[in-house]
Tab-separated table of C-alpha atoms in Angstrom:
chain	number	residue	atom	x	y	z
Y	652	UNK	CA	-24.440	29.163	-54.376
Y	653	UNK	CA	-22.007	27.053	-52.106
Y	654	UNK	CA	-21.661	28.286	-48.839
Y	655	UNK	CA	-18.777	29.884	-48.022
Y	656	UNK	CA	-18.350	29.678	-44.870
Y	657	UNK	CA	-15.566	31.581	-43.374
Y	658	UNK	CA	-13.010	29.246	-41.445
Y	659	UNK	CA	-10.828	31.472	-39.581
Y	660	UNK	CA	-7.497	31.089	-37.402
Y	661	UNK	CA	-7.031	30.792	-33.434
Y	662	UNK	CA	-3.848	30.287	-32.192
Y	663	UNK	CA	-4.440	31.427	-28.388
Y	664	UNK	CA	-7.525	31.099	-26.667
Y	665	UNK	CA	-7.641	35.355	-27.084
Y	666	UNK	CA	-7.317	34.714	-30.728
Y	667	UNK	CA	-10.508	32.483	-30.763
Y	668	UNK	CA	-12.769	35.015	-29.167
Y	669	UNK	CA	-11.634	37.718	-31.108
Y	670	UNK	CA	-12.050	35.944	-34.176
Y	671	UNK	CA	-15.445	34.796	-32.935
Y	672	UNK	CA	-16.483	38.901	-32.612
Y	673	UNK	CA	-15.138	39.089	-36.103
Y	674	UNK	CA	-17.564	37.261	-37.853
Y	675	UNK	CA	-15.967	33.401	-38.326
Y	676	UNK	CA	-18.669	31.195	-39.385
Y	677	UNK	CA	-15.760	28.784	-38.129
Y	678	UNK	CA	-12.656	28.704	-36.155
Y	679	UNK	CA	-9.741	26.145	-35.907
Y	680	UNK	CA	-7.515	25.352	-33.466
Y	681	UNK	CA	-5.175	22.987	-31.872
Y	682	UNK	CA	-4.006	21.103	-28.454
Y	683	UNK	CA	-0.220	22.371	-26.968
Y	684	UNK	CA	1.673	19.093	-28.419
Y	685	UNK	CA	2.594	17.326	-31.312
Y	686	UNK	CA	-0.621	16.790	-32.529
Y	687	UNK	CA	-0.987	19.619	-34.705
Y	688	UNK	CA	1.018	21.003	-37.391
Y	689	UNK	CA	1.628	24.788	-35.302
Y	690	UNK	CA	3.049	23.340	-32.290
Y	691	UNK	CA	4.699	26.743	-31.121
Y	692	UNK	CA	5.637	27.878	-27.729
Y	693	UNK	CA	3.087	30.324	-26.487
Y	694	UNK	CA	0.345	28.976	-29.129
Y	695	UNK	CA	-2.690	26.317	-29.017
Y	696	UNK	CA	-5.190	25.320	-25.784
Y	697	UNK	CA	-5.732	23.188	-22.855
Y	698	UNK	CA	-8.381	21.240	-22.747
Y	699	UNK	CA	-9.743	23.454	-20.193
Y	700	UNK	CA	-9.256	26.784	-22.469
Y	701	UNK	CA	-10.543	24.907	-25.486
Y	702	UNK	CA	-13.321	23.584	-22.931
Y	703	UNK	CA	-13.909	27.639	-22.285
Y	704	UNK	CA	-13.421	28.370	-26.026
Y	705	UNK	CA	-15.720	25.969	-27.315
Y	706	UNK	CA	-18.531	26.958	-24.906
Y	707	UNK	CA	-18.311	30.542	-26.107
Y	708	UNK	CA	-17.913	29.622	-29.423
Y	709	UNK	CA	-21.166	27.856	-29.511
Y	710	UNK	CA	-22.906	30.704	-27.869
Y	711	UNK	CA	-22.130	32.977	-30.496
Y	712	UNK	CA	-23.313	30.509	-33.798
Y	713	UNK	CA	-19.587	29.519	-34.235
Y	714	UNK	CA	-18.075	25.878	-35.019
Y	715	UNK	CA	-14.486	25.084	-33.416
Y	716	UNK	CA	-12.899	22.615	-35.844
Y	717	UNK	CA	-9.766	20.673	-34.140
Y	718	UNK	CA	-6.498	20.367	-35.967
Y	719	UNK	CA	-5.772	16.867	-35.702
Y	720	UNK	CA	-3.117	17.048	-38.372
Y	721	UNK	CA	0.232	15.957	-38.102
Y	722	UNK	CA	1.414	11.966	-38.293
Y	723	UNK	CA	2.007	10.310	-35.421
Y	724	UNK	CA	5.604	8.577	-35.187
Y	725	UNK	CA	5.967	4.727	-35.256
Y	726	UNK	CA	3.838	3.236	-32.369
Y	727	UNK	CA	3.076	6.177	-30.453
Y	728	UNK	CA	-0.579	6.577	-31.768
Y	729	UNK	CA	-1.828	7.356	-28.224
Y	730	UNK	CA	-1.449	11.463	-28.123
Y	731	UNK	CA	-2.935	11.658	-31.210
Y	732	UNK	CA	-6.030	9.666	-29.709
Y	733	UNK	CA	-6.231	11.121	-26.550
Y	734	UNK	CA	-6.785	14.415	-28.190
Y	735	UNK	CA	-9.225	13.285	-30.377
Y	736	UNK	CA	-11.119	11.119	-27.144
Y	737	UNK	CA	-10.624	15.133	-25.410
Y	738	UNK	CA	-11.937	16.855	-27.957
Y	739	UNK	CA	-14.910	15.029	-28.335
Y	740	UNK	CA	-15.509	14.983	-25.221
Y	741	UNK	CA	-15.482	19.040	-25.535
Y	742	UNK	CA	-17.892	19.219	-28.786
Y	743	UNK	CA	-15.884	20.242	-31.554
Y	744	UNK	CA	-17.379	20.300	-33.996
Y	745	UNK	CA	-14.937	18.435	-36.636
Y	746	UNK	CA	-11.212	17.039	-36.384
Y	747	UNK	CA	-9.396	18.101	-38.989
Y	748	UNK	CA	-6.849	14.980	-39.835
Y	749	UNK	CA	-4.065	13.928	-42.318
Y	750	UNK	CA	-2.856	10.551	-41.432
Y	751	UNK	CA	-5.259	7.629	-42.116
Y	752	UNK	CA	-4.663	5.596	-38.671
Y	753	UNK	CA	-5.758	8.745	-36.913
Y	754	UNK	CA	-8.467	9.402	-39.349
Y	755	UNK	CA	-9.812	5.085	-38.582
Y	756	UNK	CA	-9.743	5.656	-35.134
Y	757	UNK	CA	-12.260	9.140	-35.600
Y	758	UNK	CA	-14.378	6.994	-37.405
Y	759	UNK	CA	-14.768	4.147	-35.000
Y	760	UNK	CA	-14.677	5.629	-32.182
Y	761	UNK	CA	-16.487	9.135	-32.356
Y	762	UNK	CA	-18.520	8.801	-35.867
Y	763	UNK	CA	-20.982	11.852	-34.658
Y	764	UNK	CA	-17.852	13.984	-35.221
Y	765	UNK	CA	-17.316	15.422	-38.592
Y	766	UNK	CA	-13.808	14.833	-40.144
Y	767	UNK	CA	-12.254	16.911	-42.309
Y	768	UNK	CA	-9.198	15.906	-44.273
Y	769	UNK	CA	-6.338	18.866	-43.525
Y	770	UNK	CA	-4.429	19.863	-46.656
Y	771	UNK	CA	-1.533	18.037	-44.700
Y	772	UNK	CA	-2.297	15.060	-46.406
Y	773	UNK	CA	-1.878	16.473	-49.688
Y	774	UNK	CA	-5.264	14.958	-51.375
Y	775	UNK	CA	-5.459	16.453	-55.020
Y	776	UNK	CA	-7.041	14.287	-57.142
Y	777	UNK	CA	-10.821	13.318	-57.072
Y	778	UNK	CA	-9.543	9.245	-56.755
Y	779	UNK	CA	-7.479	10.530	-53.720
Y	780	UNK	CA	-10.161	12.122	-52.044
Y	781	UNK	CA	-12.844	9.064	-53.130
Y	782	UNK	CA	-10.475	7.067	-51.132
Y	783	UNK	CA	-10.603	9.176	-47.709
Y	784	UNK	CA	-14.516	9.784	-47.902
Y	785	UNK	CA	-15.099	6.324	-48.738
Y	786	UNK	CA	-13.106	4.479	-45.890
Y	787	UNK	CA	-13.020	7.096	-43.149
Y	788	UNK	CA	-16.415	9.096	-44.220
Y	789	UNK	CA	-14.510	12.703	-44.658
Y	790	UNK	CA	-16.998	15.621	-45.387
Y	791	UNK	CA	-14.805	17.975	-46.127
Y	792	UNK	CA	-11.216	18.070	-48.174
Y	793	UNK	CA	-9.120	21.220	-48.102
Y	794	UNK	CA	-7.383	21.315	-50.899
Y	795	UNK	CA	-3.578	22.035	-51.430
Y	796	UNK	CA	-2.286	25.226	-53.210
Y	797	UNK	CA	-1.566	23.856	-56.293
Y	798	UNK	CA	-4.663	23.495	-58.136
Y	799	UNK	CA	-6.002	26.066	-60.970
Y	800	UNK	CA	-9.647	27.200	-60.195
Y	801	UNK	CA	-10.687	25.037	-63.226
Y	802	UNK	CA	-9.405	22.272	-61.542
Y	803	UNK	CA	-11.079	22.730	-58.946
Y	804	UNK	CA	-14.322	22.809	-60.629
Y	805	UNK	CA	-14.038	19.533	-62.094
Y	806	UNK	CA	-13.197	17.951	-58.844
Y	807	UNK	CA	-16.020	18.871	-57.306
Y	808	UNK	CA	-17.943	17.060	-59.644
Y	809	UNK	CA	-16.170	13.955	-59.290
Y	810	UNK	CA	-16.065	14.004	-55.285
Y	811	UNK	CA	-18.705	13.159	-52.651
Y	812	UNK	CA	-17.642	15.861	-49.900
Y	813	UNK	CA	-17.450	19.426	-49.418
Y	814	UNK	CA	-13.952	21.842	-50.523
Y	815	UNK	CA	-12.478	24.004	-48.511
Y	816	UNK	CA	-9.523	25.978	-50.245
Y	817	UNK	CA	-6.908	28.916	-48.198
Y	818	UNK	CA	-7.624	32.062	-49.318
Y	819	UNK	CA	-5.706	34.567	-47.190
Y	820	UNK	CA	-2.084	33.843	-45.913
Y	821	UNK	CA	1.569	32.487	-45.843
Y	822	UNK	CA	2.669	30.681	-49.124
Y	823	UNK	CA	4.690	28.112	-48.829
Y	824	UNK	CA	5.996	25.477	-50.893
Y	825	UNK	CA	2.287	23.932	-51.612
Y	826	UNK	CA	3.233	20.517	-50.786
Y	827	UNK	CA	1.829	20.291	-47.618
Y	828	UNK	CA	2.775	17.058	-45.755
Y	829	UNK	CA	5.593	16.501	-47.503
Y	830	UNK	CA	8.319	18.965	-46.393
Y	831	UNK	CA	11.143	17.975	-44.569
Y	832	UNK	CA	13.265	21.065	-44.446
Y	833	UNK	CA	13.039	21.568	-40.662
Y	834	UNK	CA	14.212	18.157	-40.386
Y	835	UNK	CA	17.324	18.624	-42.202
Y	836	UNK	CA	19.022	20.945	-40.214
Y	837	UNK	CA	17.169	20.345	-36.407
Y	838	UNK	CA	16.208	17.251	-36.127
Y	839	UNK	CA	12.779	18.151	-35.331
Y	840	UNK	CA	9.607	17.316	-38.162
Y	841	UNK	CA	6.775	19.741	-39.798
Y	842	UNK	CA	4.801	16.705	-40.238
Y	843	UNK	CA	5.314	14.677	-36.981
Y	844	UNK	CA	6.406	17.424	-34.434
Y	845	UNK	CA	4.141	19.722	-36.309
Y	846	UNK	CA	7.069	22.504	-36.116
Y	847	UNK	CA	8.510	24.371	-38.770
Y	848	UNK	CA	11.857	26.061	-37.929
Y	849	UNK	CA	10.860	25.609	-34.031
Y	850	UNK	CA	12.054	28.909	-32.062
Y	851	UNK	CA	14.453	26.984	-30.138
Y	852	UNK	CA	16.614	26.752	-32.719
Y	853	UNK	CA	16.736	30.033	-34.261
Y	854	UNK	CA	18.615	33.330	-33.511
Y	855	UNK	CA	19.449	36.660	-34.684
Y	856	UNK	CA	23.167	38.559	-34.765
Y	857	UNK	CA	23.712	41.576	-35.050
Y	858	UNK	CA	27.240	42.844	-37.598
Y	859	UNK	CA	29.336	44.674	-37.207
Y	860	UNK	CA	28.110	47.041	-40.512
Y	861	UNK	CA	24.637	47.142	-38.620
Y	862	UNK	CA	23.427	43.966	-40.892
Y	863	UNK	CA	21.295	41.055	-39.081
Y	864	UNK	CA	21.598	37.690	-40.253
Y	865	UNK	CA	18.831	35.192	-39.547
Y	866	UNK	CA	20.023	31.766	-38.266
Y	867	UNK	CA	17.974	28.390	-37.811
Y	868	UNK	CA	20.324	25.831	-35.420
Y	869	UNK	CA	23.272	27.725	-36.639
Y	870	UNK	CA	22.963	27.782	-39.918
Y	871	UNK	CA	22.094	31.400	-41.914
Y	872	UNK	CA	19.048	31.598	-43.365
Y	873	UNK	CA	19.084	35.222	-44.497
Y	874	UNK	CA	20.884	38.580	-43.771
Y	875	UNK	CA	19.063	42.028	-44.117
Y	876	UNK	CA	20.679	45.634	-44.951
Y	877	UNK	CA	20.719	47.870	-41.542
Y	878	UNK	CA	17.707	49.487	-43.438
Y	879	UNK	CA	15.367	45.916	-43.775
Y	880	UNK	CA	13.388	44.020	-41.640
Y	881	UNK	CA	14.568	41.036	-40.778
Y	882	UNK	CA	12.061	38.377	-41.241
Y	883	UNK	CA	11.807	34.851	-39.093
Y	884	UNK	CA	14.244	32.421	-40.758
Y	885	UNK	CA	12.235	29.714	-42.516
Y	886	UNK	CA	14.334	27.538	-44.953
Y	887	UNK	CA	12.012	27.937	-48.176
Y	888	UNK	CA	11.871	31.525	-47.352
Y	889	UNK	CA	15.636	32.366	-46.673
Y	890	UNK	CA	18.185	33.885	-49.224
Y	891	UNK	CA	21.366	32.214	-50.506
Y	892	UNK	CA	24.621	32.617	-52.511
Y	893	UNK	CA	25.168	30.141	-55.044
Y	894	UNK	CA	28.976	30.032	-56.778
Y	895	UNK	CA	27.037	31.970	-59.620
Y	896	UNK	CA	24.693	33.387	-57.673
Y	897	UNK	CA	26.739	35.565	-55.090
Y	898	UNK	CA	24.601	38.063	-54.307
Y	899	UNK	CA	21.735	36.403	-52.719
Y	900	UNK	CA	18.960	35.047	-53.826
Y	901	UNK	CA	15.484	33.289	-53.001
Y	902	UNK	CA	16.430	29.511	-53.501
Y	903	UNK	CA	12.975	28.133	-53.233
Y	904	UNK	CA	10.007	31.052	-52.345
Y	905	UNK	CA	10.497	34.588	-52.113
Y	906	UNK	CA	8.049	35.708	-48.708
Y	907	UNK	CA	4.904	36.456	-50.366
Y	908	UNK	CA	0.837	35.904	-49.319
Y	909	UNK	CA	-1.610	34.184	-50.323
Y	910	UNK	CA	-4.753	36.973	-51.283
Y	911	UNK	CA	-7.665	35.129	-53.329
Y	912	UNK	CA	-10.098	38.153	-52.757
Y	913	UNK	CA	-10.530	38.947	-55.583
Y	914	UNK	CA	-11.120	35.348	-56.891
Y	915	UNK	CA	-14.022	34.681	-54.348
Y	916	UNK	CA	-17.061	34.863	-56.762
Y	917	UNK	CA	-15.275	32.079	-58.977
Y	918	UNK	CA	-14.495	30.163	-56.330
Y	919	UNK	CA	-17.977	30.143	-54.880
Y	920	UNK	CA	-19.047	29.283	-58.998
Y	921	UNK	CA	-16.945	26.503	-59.115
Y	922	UNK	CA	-17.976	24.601	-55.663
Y	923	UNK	CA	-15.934	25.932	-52.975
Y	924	UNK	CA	-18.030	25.482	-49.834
Y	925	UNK	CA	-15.393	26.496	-47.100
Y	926	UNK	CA	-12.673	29.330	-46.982
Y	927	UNK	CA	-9.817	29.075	-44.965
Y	928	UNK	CA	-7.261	31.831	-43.632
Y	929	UNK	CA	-4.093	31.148	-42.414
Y	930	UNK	CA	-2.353	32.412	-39.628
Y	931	UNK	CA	-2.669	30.477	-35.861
Y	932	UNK	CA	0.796	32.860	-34.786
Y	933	UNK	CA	-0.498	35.663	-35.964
Y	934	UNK	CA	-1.310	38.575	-33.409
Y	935	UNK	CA	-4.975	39.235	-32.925
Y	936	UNK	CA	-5.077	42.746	-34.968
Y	937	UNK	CA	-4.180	40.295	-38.037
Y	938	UNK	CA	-6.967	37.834	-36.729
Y	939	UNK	CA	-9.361	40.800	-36.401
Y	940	UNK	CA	-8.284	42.538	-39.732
Y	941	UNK	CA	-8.865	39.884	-42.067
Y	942	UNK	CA	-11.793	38.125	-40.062
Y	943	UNK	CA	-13.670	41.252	-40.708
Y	944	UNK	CA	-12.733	42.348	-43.988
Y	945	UNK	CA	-13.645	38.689	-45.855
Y	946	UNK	CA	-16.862	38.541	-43.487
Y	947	UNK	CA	-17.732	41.554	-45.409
Y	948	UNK	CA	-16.228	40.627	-48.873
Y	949	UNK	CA	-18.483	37.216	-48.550
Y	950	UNK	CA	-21.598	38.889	-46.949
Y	951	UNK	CA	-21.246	41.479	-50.185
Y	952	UNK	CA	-21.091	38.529	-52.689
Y	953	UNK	CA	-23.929	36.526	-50.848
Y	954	UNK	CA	-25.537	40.108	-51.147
Y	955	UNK	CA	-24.538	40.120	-54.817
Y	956	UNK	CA	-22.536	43.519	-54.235
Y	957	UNK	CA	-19.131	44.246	-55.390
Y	958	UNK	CA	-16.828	43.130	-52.490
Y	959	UNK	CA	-14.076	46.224	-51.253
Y	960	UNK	CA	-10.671	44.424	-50.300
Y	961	UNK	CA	-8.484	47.308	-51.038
Y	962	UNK	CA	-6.648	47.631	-47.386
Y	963	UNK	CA	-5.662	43.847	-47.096
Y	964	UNK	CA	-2.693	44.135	-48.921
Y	965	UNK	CA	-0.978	46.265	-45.364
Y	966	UNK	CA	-1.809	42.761	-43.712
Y	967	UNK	CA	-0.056	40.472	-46.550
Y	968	UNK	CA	3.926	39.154	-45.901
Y	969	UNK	CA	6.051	41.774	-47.104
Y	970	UNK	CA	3.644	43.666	-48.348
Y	971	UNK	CA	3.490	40.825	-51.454
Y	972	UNK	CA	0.722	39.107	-52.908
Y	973	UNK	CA	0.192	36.440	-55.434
Y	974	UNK	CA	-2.960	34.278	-56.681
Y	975	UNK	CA	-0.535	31.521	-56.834
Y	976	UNK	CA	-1.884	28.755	-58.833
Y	977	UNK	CA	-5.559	29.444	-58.614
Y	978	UNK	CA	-4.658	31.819	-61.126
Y	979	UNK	CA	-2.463	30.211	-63.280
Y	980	UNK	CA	0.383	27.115	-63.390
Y	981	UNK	CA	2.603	29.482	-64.792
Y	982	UNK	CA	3.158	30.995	-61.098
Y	983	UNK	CA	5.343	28.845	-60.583
């Protein structure tokens, strides 16, 4: 048996320690900058609080893996490796990276560090993933959403590193590293300014009928009934009229989670060493909610009892939940 250890989310330095109580085998986290790919106001550490994090971390049998993971713009390499230089500094215990100049400099210049290769960079085929262990010495690949369980099973037996797949969590578009979106209509880049539809730009009005409409730098991204809850306007999330299409409708993804609980057991069967929930912004009742409930869904299967993951669906987005393409291709 692989194993599965539990690599859980810590946006604030509150969300770390509670996580930590939870049960995380692992926690991961990132600086306040660009350097990660959830660079939100009011999220990520200071060195100091990841200094403080780390430290408590490590008292309770818990790794802190750094989010290394967005690409740094043309010649300005050096806040990408300051944090690395800082988080060495603090123990981490691996940098998770995406872009292969960051990922060189790791490997020269702190090689007792593990590195981990973020699903940012997209990595889904075993020559792919050959090519980061071999030149940068990766341990660990997290795989993007778009690969059938059977998939993943054969690439584990063509790789020389460990897989860590999401399990819990937003769904997006599965092409992690490659979405532009945010850049369209702000200015501002998921992959290099690690935001996606930055709170700056968005805002809510209210109609005169009681409706809200959703807007992301002045452009609507979705309007809810007096009745519905408006959700945060992300572009592959949002609803729009088409000339045939005038009542609304979701263009690219409908709001929906991730939930692979009930997949586990294959997913340890087919090589799956690491898995990963999403959610750095969420509030720490989601942290502690899931955190707990998959400690004791894996702690049942390493016990080889029948897991109970019947209340996670109250924690999924909209109350939705899909097995995406682990399942099946036909999700799509």
């Amino acid at each position: 048996m692989s194993l599965a250890e539990l690599i859980c989310p810590a946006g604030t330095p509150a969300a770390l320690r509670t996580a930590v109580d939870a049960g995380a085998d692992a926690v991961y986290c990132g600086f306040q900058d660009a350097t990660n790919a959830r660079n939100f106001p009011g999220l990520n550490f200071t060195p100091d609080e990841l200094a403080t994090s780390v430290a408590y971390a490590h008292e309770r049998g818990t790794k802190v893996l750094l989010a290394l993971n967005t690409y740094p713009p043309a010649g300005k390499v050096d806040l990408w490796r300051q944090a690395a230089d800082t988080g060495a500094k603090l123990g981490v215990d691996a940098f998770i990276v995406a872009d292969m100049g960051v990922a060189d400099y790791i490997a020269r210049t702190h090689p007792e560090v593990r590195l981990h290769l973020s699903v940012q960079a997209a990595a889904s085929s075993p020559e792919a993933i050959r090519y980061y262990c071999e030149n940068f010495g990766v341990k660990r690949v997290v795989l993007p959403r778009i690969l059938t369980i059977p998939e993943i099973r054969q690439i584990r037996k063509e790789i020389p590193c460990e897989i860590e797949t999401f399990i819990f969590g937003n769904h997006g578009l599965m092409v992690e590293g490659r979405c532009s979106l945010t850049n369209y209509l702000t200015g501002q880049s998921t992959n290099m300014d690690g935001v996606c539809s930055p709170a700056s730009d968005v805002e809510y009005r209210r109609g005169d009928d009681g409706s809200m409409s959703s807007q992301l730098a002045g452009f609507t991204i979705d309007r809810f009934g007096p009745e519905e809850k408006a959700g945060y306007p992300t572009i592959c999330k949002g609803r729009y009229t088409a000339p045939n299409r005038p009542e609304g409708y979701y263009a690219f993804e409908e709001p929906i989670s991730l939930n692979l609980s009930r997949l586990l057991p294959e997913l340890i069967d087919a090589g799956v060493h690491a898995f990963k929930i999403e959610g750095r912004q969420r509030s720490k009742s989601y942290v502690r909610g899931v955190v707990r409930a998959f400690r004791a869904a894996v702690d049942d299967i390493r016990a080889g009892r029948e897991p109970n993951m019947a209340d996670l669906i109250a924690l999924t987005e909209g109350q939705k939940q899909t097995q995406g393409a682990f399942e099946t291709k036909k999700w799509r």
